[in-house]
Tab-separated table of C-alpha atoms in Angstrom:
chain	number	residue	atom	x	y	z
A	1	UNK	CA	4.311	4.068	-8.738
A	2	UNK	CA	5.710	5.735	-5.656
A	3	UNK	CA	4.525	5.265	-2.040
A	4	UNK	CA	1.891	7.701	-0.985
A	5	UNK	CA	2.786	10.142	1.699
A	6	UNK	CA	-0.136	8.846	3.854
A	7	UNK	CA	1.770	5.638	4.646
A	8	UNK	CA	4.501	7.827	6.341
A	9	UNK	CA	1.969	9.525	8.468
A	10	UNK	CA	0.736	6.070	9.919
A	11	UNK	CA	4.042	5.398	11.498
A	12	UNK	CA	3.425	5.467	15.241
A	13	UNK	CA	6.075	7.728	16.107
A	14	UNK	CA	5.846	11.435	15.120
A	15	UNK	CA	8.699	13.837	15.775
A	16	UNK	CA	7.550	17.479	15.582
A	17	UNK	CA	10.944	19.183	16.664
A	18	UNK	CA	12.699	17.597	13.565
A	19	UNK	CA	10.367	18.306	10.940
A	20	UNK	CA	8.457	21.673	11.820
A	21	UNK	CA	11.592	23.715	10.647
A	22	UNK	CA	11.149	22.097	7.258
A	23	UNK	CA	7.913	23.700	6.820
A	24	UNK	CA	9.261	27.296	6.373
A	25	UNK	CA	8.614	28.673	3.068
A	26	UNK	CA	6.182	26.178	1.794
A	27	UNK	CA	2.966	27.517	0.223
A	28	UNK	CA	0.001	25.252	1.035
A	29	UNK	CA	-3.311	25.335	2.898
A	30	UNK	CA	-1.630	23.447	5.875
A	31	UNK	CA	1.321	26.158	5.870
A	32	UNK	CA	-1.247	29.052	6.118
A	33	UNK	CA	-2.833	27.216	9.140
A	34	UNK	CA	0.586	26.917	10.678
A	35	UNK	CA	1.839	30.697	10.370
A	36	UNK	CA	1.546	33.657	12.566
A	37	UNK	CA	0.945	31.546	15.634
A	38	UNK	CA	-2.474	30.408	14.281
A	39	UNK	CA	-1.720	26.886	15.537
A	40	UNK	CA	-1.999	28.374	18.930
A	41	UNK	CA	-5.383	30.006	18.092
A	42	UNK	CA	-6.767	26.909	16.424
A	43	UNK	CA	-5.687	24.916	19.574
A	44	UNK	CA	-8.304	26.915	21.634
A	45	UNK	CA	-10.828	25.246	19.487
A	46	UNK	CA	-12.867	22.073	20.678
A	47	UNK	CA	-11.253	18.943	19.257
A	48	UNK	CA	-14.223	18.103	16.912
A	49	UNK	CA	-13.675	21.523	15.177
A	50	UNK	CA	-10.035	21.079	14.794
A	51	UNK	CA	-10.822	17.703	13.267
A	52	UNK	CA	-13.364	19.203	10.788
A	53	UNK	CA	-10.610	21.679	9.725
A	54	UNK	CA	-7.876	19.082	9.341
A	55	UNK	CA	-9.999	16.568	7.322
A	56	UNK	CA	-10.648	19.360	4.603
A	57	UNK	CA	-7.001	19.661	3.830
A	58	UNK	CA	-5.339	17.527	1.203
A	59	UNK	CA	-4.245	14.330	2.675
A	60	UNK	CA	-0.498	14.701	1.434
A	61	UNK	CA	-0.322	17.685	3.888
A	62	UNK	CA	-1.535	15.902	7.054
A	63	UNK	CA	2.083	14.675	7.997
A	64	UNK	CA	3.222	18.382	8.127
A	65	UNK	CA	0.052	19.255	10.299
A	66	UNK	CA	0.658	16.384	12.718
A	67	UNK	CA	4.085	17.488	13.219
A	68	UNK	CA	3.332	20.993	14.494
A	69	UNK	CA	2.959	19.981	18.050
A	70	UNK	CA	2.199	17.000	20.460
A	71	UNK	CA	-1.467	17.810	20.728
A	72	UNK	CA	-2.053	17.863	16.923
A	73	UNK	CA	0.031	14.534	16.707
A	74	UNK	CA	-2.231	12.916	19.329
A	75	UNK	CA	-5.283	13.850	17.250
A	76	UNK	CA	-3.770	12.059	14.306
A	77	UNK	CA	-2.828	9.010	16.486
A	78	UNK	CA	-6.436	8.795	17.790
A	79	UNK	CA	-9.410	7.218	16.263
A	80	UNK	CA	-12.077	10.228	16.158
A	81	UNK	CA	-10.047	11.955	13.145
A	82	UNK	CA	-9.932	8.740	11.002
A	83	UNK	CA	-13.701	7.935	11.928
A	84	UNK	CA	-14.641	11.436	10.744
A	85	UNK	CA	-12.569	11.517	7.705
A	86	UNK	CA	-14.052	8.047	6.548
A	87	UNK	CA	-17.493	9.588	7.168
A	88	UNK	CA	-16.856	12.507	5.100
A	89	UNK	CA	-14.902	10.766	2.084
A	90	UNK	CA	-16.668	7.426	2.142
A	91	UNK	CA	-20.084	7.622	3.872
A	92	UNK	CA	-21.277	4.122	2.733
A	93	UNK	CA	-18.165	2.495	4.316
A	94	UNK	CA	-19.788	3.028	7.775
A	95	UNK	CA	-22.747	0.718	6.708
A	96	UNK	CA	-20.477	-2.132	5.981
A	97	UNK	CA	-20.307	-5.001	8.384
A	98	UNK	CA	-17.316	-6.881	9.364
A	99	UNK	CA	-16.464	-9.531	6.913
A	100	UNK	CA	-15.566	-13.168	7.508
A	101	UNK	CA	-12.078	-14.597	6.498
A	102	UNK	CA	-8.392	-14.440	7.532
A	103	UNK	CA	-7.842	-10.470	6.812
A	104	UNK	CA	-9.307	-8.419	9.511
A	105	UNK	CA	-10.689	-4.815	9.226
A	106	UNK	CA	-8.686	-3.089	11.973
A	107	UNK	CA	-8.754	0.230	13.396
A	108	UNK	CA	-10.384	3.399	12.021
A	109	UNK	CA	-6.951	4.627	10.998
A	110	UNK	CA	-6.372	1.295	9.185
A	111	UNK	CA	-9.816	1.492	7.430
A	112	UNK	CA	-8.973	4.841	6.202
A	113	UNK	CA	-5.696	3.696	4.846
A	114	UNK	CA	-7.429	0.793	3.130
A	115	UNK	CA	-10.175	2.917	1.471
A	116	UNK	CA	-7.651	5.449	0.333
A	117	UNK	CA	-5.672	2.616	-1.403
A	118	UNK	CA	-8.741	1.060	-2.830
A	119	UNK	CA	-9.523	4.494	-4.464
A	120	UNK	CA	-6.167	5.377	-5.618
A	121	UNK	CA	-3.966	2.434	-5.966
A	122	UNK	CA	-5.965	-0.683	-7.088
A	123	UNK	CA	-8.516	-0.071	-9.727
A	124	UNK	CA	-11.002	-2.786	-9.468
A	125	UNK	CA	-13.395	-1.311	-12.021
A	126	UNK	CA	-16.350	-1.243	-9.461
A	127	UNK	CA	-17.343	1.131	-6.657
A	128	UNK	CA	-14.587	1.503	-3.860
A	129	UNK	CA	-14.328	-2.027	-2.091
A	130	UNK	CA	-12.548	-1.545	1.520
A	131	UNK	CA	-11.615	-5.013	1.397
A	132	UNK	CA	-9.434	-4.631	-1.748
A	133	UNK	CA	-7.557	-2.136	0.277
A	134	UNK	CA	-7.022	-4.289	3.295
A	135	UNK	CA	-5.905	-7.059	1.198
A	136	UNK	CA	-3.352	-4.721	-0.573
A	137	UNK	CA	-1.971	-3.697	2.929
A	138	UNK	CA	-2.024	-7.315	3.997
A	139	UNK	CA	0.287	-8.354	1.195
A	140	UNK	CA	2.534	-5.412	1.396
A	141	UNK	CA	3.165	-6.149	5.098
A	142	UNK	CA	3.832	-9.781	4.376
A	143	UNK	CA	6.222	-9.057	1.707
A	144	UNK	CA	8.291	-6.726	3.913
A	145	UNK	CA	8.744	-9.291	6.460
A	146	UNK	CA	12.229	-10.771	6.949
A	147	UNK	CA	10.912	-14.369	6.555
A	148	UNK	CA	8.235	-13.881	3.929
A	149	UNK	CA	5.669	-16.786	3.612
A	150	UNK	CA	5.815	-18.557	0.219
A	151	UNK	CA	3.867	-16.564	-2.288
A	152	UNK	CA	1.529	-19.450	-3.027
A	153	UNK	CA	0.328	-19.296	0.766
A	154	UNK	CA	-0.045	-15.457	0.426
A	155	UNK	CA	-2.048	-15.830	-2.872
A	156	UNK	CA	-4.264	-18.666	-1.497
A	157	UNK	CA	-5.066	-16.444	1.728
A	158	UNK	CA	-6.113	-13.612	-0.685
A	159	UNK	CA	-8.282	-15.818	-2.738
A	160	UNK	CA	-9.945	-17.493	0.454
A	161	UNK	CA	-10.617	-13.986	1.686
A	162	UNK	CA	-12.514	-12.947	-1.420
A	163	UNK	CA	-14.431	-16.169	-1.852
A	164	UNK	CA	-15.448	-16.048	1.913
A	165	UNK	CA	-16.981	-12.659	1.108
A	166	UNK	CA	-19.014	-13.990	-1.768
A	167	UNK	CA	-16.714	-13.516	-4.817
A	168	UNK	CA	-16.568	-16.195	-7.520
A	169	UNK	CA	-13.345	-18.117	-8.078
A	170	UNK	CA	-12.583	-15.911	-11.354
A	171	UNK	CA	-13.425	-12.595	-9.578
A	172	UNK	CA	-11.295	-13.632	-6.740
A	173	UNK	CA	-8.269	-14.413	-8.921
A	174	UNK	CA	-8.695	-11.157	-10.924
A	175	UNK	CA	-8.693	-9.186	-7.885
A	176	UNK	CA	-5.842	-10.928	-6.346
A	177	UNK	CA	-3.802	-10.348	-9.484
A	178	UNK	CA	-4.388	-6.748	-9.561
A	179	UNK	CA	-3.394	-6.299	-5.952
A	180	UNK	CA	-0.113	-8.275	-6.632
A	181	UNK	CA	0.638	-5.973	-9.390
A	182	UNK	CA	-0.062	-2.855	-7.401
A	183	UNK	CA	2.000	-3.973	-4.531
A	184	UNK	CA	4.913	-4.983	-6.941
A	185	UNK	CA	4.709	-1.733	-8.884
A	186	UNK	CA	4.750	0.335	-5.600
A	187	UNK	CA	7.756	-1.154	-4.236
A	188	UNK	CA	10.880	0.920	-3.910
A	189	UNK	CA	14.014	0.696	-6.090
A	190	UNK	CA	16.355	-0.606	-3.201
A	191	UNK	CA	18.422	-3.839	-2.365
A	192	UNK	CA	15.437	-5.044	-0.179
A	193	UNK	CA	13.277	-5.066	-3.197
A	194	UNK	CA	15.869	-6.479	-5.569
A	195	UNK	CA	16.127	-9.529	-3.114
A	196	UNK	CA	12.398	-10.001	-2.924
A	197	UNK	CA	11.930	-9.951	-6.505
A	198	UNK	CA	14.762	-12.439	-6.869
A	199	UNK	CA	13.101	-14.788	-4.440
A	200	UNK	CA	9.637	-14.653	-5.992
A	201	UNK	CA	11.296	-15.431	-9.336
A	202	UNK	CA	13.270	-18.374	-7.930
A	203	UNK	CA	10.145	-20.019	-6.327
A	204	UNK	CA	9.330	-23.253	-7.747
A	205	UNK	CA	6.015	-23.728	-9.820
A	206	UNK	CA	2.942	-24.887	-7.671
A	207	UNK	CA	0.612	-26.821	-9.571
A	208	UNK	CA	-2.723	-25.610	-7.847
A	209	UNK	CA	-6.140	-25.590	-9.229
A	210	UNK	CA	-7.478	-22.494	-10.467
A	211	UNK	CA	-8.333	-19.917	-8.778
A	212	UNK	CA	-5.239	-20.761	-6.447
A	213	UNK	CA	-2.674	-20.846	-9.170
A	214	UNK	CA	-0.411	-18.119	-9.486
A	215	UNK	CA	-1.202	-15.294	-12.108
A	216	UNK	CA	1.010	-15.239	-15.117
A	217	UNK	CA	0.821	-11.440	-15.400
A	218	UNK	CA	2.268	-11.184	-11.953
A	219	UNK	CA	5.199	-13.602	-12.722
A	220	UNK	CA	5.919	-11.716	-15.735
A	221	UNK	CA	5.987	-8.340	-13.878
A	222	UNK	CA	8.424	-9.812	-11.382
A	223	UNK	CA	10.942	-10.707	-14.143
A	224	UNK	CA	10.364	-7.569	-15.994
A	225	UNK	CA	11.256	-5.450	-13.070
A	226	UNK	CA	14.220	-7.395	-12.431
A	227	UNK	CA	15.579	-7.218	-15.880
A	228	UNK	CA	14.655	-3.484	-16.314
A	229	UNK	CA	14.843	-1.717	-12.993
A	230	UNK	CA	17.418	-3.909	-11.167
A	231	UNK	CA	19.750	-5.359	-14.067
A	232	UNK	CA	22.741	-3.670	-12.792
A	233	UNK	CA	22.289	-5.337	-9.401
A	234	UNK	CA	22.925	-8.554	-10.791
A	235	UNK	CA	26.233	-10.484	-10.740
A	236	UNK	CA	26.946	-12.201	-13.990
A	237	UNK	CA	26.178	-15.629	-12.575
A	238	UNK	CA	23.040	-14.348	-10.962
A	239	UNK	CA	21.826	-12.779	-13.953
A	240	UNK	CA	22.399	-15.926	-16.146
A	241	UNK	CA	20.474	-18.060	-13.614
A	242	UNK	CA	17.624	-15.544	-13.631
A	243	UNK	CA	17.400	-15.221	-17.444
A	244	UNK	CA	17.519	-19.168	-17.608
A	245	UNK	CA	14.628	-19.419	-15.162
A	246	UNK	CA	12.715	-16.838	-17.174
A	247	UNK	CA	13.337	-18.637	-20.414
A	248	UNK	CA	11.794	-21.670	-19.036
A	249	UNK	CA	8.547	-19.983	-18.264
A	250	UNK	CA	8.192	-17.422	-21.009
A	251	UNK	CA	8.887	-18.096	-24.696
A	252	UNK	CA	9.936	-15.827	-26.137
A	253	UNK	CA	11.479	-13.468	-23.690
A	254	UNK	CA	11.512	-9.873	-24.599
A	255	UNK	CA	14.732	-8.324	-26.093
A	256	UNK	CA	14.693	-5.894	-23.165
A	257	UNK	CA	15.402	-8.548	-20.737
A	258	UNK	CA	18.629	-9.631	-22.767
A	259	UNK	CA	22.140	-8.249	-22.032
A	260	UNK	CA	23.990	-7.735	-18.866
């Protein structure tokens, strides 16, 4: 599963001069807005009307729009557009109070990102739960840190968050597993991901009570990605070491994991 264009939009630095030339020739609603100097005409409108236009365009095209000029970039960097987009796409989200627990709700831009994730990346089988998206973002950011905390601590934090919001232990464990799987599936195929997966695979077993015990499905997915997507990245010794660890945890191991 590839990373959504939305995440690139949320980067704090936008560079219109570098990206605007790339828009030439593209046919899209956003492109039609940006041709024939129509950006100057739209620029004369009040900001709230510009926002109403922008939020009706596909999210995947917002990055292009934000890169047209500094004024439009500032609109996407502010809170008003995100608040308006939330109200239009998820009206009930505005009624939800802040929740207790270690994972905060954050800005309107952060909330939009979390709601988008909840709707598109993590299927919880229920109505869209903003907290699921925030938890996904929290875990993704923690895994990208140079000094990543132990996965048992991350898993425990997620479990505590869901329980603090009224979920049962079983439901909290189920949601945490789905979020782990979604984050792992969304990782890019690069050296950083290979090193991260090796680290997760080598972590020792933590004998913790349910629901704080690590998910079997998540650990399986870690090894599966290592032996299918990153097999060529292993040295011979590293491969044998990882395979030995896998055999100590899963019996039998799939035939697709064998061979280097």
